[in-house]
CSV table of C-alpha atoms in Angstrom, one decimal:
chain,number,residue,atom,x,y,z
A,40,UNK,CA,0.0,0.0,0.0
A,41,UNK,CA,0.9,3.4,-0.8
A,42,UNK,CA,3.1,5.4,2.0
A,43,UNK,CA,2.2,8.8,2.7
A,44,UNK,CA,3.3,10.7,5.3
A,45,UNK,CA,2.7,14.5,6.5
A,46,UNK,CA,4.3,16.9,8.9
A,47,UNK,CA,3.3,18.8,10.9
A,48,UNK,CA,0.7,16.6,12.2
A,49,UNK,CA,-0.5,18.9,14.6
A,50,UNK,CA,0.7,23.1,14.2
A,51,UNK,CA,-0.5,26.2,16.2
A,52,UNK,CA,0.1,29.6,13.7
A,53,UNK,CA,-0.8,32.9,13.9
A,54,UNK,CA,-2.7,35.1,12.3
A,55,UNK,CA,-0.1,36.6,9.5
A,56,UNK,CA,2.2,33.7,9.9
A,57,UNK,CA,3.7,32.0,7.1
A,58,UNK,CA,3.0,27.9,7.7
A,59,UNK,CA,4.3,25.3,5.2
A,60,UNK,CA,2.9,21.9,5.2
A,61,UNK,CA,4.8,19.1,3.8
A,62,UNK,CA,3.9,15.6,1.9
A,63,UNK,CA,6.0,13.0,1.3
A,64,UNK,CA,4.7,10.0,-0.8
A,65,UNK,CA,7.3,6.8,-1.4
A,66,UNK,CA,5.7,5.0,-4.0
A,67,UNK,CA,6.6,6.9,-6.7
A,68,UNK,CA,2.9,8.3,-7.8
A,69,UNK,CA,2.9,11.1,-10.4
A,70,UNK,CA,-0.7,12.7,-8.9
A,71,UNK,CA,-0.1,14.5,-5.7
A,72,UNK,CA,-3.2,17.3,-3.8
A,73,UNK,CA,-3.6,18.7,-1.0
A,74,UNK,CA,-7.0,19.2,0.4
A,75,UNK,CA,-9.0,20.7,3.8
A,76,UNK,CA,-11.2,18.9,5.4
A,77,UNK,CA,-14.1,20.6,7.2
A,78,UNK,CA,-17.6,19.6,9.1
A,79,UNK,CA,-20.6,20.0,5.7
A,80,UNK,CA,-18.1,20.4,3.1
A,81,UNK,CA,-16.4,17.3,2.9
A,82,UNK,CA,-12.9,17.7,1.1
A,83,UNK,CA,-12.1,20.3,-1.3
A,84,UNK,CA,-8.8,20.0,-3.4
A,85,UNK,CA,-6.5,23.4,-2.7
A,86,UNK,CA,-4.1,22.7,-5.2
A,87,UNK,CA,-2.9,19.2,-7.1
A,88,UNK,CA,0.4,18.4,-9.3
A,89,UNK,CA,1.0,15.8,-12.0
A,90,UNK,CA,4.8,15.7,-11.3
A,91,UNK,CA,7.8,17.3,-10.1
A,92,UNK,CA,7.7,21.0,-11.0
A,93,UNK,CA,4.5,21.3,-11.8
A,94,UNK,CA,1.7,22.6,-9.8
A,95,UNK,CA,-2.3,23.1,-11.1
A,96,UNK,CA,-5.2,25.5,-8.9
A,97,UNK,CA,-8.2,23.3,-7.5
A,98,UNK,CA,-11.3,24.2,-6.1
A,99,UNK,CA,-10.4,26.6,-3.2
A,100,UNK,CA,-6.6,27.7,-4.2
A,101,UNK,CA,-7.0,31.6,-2.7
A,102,UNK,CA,-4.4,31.6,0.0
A,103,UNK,CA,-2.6,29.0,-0.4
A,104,UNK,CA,0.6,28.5,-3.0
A,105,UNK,CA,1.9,24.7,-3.5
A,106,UNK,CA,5.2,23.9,-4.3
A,107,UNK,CA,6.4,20.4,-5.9
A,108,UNK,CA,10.1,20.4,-5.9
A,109,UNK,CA,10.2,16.4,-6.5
A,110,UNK,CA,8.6,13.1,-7.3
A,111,UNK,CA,8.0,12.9,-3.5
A,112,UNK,CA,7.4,16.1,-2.4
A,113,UNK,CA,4.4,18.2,-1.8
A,114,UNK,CA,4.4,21.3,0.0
A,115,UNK,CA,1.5,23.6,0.8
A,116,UNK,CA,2.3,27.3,1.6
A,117,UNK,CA,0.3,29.4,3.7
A,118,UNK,CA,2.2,32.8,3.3
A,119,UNK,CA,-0.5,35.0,5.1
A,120,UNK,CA,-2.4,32.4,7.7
A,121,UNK,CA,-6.3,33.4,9.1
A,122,UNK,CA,-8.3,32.1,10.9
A,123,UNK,CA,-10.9,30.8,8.5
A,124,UNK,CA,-7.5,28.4,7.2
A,125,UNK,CA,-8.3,26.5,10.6
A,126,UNK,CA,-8.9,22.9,9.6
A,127,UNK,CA,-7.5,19.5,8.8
A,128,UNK,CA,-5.5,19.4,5.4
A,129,UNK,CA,-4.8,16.0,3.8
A,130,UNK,CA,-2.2,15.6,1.2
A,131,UNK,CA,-3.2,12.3,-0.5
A,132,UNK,CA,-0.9,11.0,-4.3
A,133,UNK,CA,-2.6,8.8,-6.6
A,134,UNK,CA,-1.1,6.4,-9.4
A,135,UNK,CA,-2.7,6.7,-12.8
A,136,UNK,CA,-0.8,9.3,-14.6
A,137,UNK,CA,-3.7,11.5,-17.2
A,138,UNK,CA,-6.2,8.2,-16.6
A,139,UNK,CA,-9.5,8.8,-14.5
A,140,UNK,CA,-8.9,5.7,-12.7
A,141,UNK,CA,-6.5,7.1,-10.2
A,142,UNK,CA,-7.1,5.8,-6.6
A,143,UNK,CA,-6.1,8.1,-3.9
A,144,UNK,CA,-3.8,7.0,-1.1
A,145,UNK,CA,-3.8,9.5,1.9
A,146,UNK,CA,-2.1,10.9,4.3
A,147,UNK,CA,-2.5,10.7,8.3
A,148,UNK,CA,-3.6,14.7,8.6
A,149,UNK,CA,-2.6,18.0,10.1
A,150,UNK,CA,-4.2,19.8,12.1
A,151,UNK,CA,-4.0,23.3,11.9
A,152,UNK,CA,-5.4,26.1,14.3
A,153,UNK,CA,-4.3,29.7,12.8
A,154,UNK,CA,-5.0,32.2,16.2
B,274,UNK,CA,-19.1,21.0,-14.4
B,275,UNK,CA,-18.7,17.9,-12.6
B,276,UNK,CA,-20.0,17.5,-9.4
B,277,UNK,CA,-21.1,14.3,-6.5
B,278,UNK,CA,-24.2,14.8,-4.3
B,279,UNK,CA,-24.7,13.0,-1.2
B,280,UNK,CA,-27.8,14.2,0.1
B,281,UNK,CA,-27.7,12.9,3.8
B,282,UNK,CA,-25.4,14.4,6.4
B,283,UNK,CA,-26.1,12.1,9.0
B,284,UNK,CA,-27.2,8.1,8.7
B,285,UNK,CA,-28.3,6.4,11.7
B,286,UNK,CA,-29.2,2.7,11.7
B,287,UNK,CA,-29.7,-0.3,14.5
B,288,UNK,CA,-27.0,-2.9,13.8
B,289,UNK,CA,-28.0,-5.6,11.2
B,290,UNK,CA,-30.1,-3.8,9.2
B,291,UNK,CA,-29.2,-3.2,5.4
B,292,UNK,CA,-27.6,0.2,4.8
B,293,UNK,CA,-28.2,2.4,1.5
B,294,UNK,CA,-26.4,5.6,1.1
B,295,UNK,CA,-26.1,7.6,-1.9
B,296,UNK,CA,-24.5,9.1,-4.5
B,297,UNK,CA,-25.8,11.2,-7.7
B,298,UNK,CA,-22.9,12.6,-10.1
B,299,UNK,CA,-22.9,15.2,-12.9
B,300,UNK,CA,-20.2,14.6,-15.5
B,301,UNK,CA,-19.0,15.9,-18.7
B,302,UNK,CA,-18.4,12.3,-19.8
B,303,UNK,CA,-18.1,8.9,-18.7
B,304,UNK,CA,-16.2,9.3,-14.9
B,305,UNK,CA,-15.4,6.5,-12.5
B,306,UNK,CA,-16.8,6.3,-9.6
B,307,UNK,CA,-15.6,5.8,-6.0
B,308,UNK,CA,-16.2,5.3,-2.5
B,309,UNK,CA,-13.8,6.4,0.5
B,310,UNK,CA,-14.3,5.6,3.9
B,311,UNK,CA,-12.8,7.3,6.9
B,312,UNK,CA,-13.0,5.9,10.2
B,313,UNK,CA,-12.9,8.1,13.2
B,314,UNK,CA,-9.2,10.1,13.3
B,315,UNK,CA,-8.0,8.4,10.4
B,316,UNK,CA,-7.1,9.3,6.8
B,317,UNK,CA,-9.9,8.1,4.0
B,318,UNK,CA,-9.3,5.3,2.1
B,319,UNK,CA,-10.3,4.0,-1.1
B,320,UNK,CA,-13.1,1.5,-0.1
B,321,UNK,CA,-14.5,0.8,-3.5
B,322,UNK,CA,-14.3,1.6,-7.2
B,323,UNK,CA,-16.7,1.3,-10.5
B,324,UNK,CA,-14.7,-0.8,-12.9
B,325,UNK,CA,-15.1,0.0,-17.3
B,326,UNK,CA,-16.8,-3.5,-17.3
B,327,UNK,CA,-20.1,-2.8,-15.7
B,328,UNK,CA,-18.8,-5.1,-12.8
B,329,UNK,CA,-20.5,-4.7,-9.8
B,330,UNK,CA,-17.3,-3.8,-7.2
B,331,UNK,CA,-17.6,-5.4,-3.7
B,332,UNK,CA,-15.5,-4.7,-0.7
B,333,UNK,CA,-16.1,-5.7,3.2
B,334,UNK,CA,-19.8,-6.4,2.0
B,335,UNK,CA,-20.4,-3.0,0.7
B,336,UNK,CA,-21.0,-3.3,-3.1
B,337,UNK,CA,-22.3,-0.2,-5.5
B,338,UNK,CA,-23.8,-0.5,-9.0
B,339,UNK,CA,-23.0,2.6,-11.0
B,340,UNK,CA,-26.0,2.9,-13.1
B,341,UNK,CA,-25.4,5.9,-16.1
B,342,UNK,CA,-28.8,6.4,-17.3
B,343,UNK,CA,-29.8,8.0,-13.2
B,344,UNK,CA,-26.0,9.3,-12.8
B,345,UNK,CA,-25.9,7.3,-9.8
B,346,UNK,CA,-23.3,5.0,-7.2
B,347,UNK,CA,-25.5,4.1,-4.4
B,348,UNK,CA,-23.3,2.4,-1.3
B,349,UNK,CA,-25.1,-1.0,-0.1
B,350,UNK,CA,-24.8,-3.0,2.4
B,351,UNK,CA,-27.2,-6.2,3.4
B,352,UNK,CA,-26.4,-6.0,7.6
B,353,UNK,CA,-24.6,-3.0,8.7
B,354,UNK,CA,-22.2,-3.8,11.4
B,355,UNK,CA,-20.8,-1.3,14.8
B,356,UNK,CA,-17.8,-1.4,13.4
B,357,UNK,CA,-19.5,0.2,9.9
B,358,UNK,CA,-19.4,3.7,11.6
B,359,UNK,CA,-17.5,5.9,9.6
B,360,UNK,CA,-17.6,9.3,7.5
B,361,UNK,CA,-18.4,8.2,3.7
B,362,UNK,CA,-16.9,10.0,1.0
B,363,UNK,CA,-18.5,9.4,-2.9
B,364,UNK,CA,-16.0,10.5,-5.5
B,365,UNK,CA,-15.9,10.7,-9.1
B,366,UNK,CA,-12.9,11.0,-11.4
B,367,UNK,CA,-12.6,11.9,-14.7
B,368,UNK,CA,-9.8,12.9,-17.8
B,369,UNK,CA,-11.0,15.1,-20.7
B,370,UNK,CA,-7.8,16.8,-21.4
B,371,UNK,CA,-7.5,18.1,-17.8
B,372,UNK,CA,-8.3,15.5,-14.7
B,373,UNK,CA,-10.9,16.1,-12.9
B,374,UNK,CA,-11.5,14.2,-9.1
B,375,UNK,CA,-14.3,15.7,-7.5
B,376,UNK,CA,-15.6,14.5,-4.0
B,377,UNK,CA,-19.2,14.6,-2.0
B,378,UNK,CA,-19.2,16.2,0.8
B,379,UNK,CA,-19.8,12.9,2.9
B,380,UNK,CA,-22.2,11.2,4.8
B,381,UNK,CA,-21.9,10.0,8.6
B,382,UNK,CA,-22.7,6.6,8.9
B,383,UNK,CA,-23.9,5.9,12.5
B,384,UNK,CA,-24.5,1.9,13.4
B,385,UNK,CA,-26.0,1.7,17.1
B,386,UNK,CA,-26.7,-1.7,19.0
């Protein structure tokens, strides 16, 4: 099964703070996206990347920049945290490179609380 | 644009009775369907997918039947077990030149004795 891990899994910021959130993946997946996780809206994808280098906007992109500096790598970029960024971001990778039947292996979480 | 309905929030059910939860899609084209499940503090998983050959997928006794002509993956179970209680996450993905994985927003399965 597909490894995934993330770190922080649990960060305090404050308001105007920069955070980064990081994703590793060892399986060697092409797909990588970060979403949020929050009570009635399920997950919405920030920002997704079909390889090293390149980064693509989802759903709810505004505040948030992405960075994919390798096969393995996945970072999410808060530059200017609020408060309404508080929630639980999962980075998940998936392993069908352009095909639509890509499962998506995901990682444990991280909590975030911007004060 | 593409997009997954899951029109209950909240499912509550006495153990062993069958549970039915569901999913409506809009797509531009022929997507795959899938079901995630996400057990209390965990990450979701992948707990079944719609295969190309009309197969009906089965997993842990849940099966779905993606049906085209109601744009619909409907999550079934015959007895719905404690252990069952989870957040349910319908997805769909799809590739028509840019990819395309939408997800539900998730329904709360709740199994009580």
């Amino acid at each position: 099964e597909a490894a995934v891990t993330q770190s922080p899994r649990n960060k305090v910021a404050v308001t105007g703070g920069k955070v980064t959130l990081s994703c590793n993946q060892t399986n060697n997946h092409n797909n990588m996206y970060w979403y949020r996780q929050d009570t009635g809206h399920g997950l919405r994808l920030i920002h997704y990347s079909y390889g090293a280098g390149s980064t693509e906007k989802g759903d709810i992109p505004d505040g948030y920049k992405a960075s994919r500096p390798s096969q393995e790598n996945f970072s999410l970029i808060l530059e200017l945290a609020t408060p309404s960024q508080t929630s639980v971001y999962f980075c998940a990778s998936g392993d069908a490179w352009g095909g639509a039947q890509d499962t998506q292996y995901f990682g444990p979480g991280t909590r975030l609380l911007v004060l | 644009g593409d997009s997954v309905t899951q029109t209950e929030g909240l499912v509550t059910l006495t153990e062993g009775l069958p549970v039915m939860l569901n999913c409506t899609y809009q797509s531009t084209y022929s997507p795959f369907l899938f079901w995630y499940v996400q057990h209390l503090n965990e990450a979701p998983k992948l707990l079944l997918k719609s295969f190309t050959d009309n197969k009906r997928p089965e997993h842990q006794g849940f099966h779905a039947t993606l049906h085209k002509s109601s744009s619909s993956f409907h999550l079934q179970k015959s007895s719905a077990q404690l252990s069952d209680s989870a957040l349910y996450y319908c997805a769909l993905s799809e590739y028509t030149g840019n990819y395309k994985y939408v997800f539900g927003a998730g329904t709360r399965l709740k199994v009580i004795a």
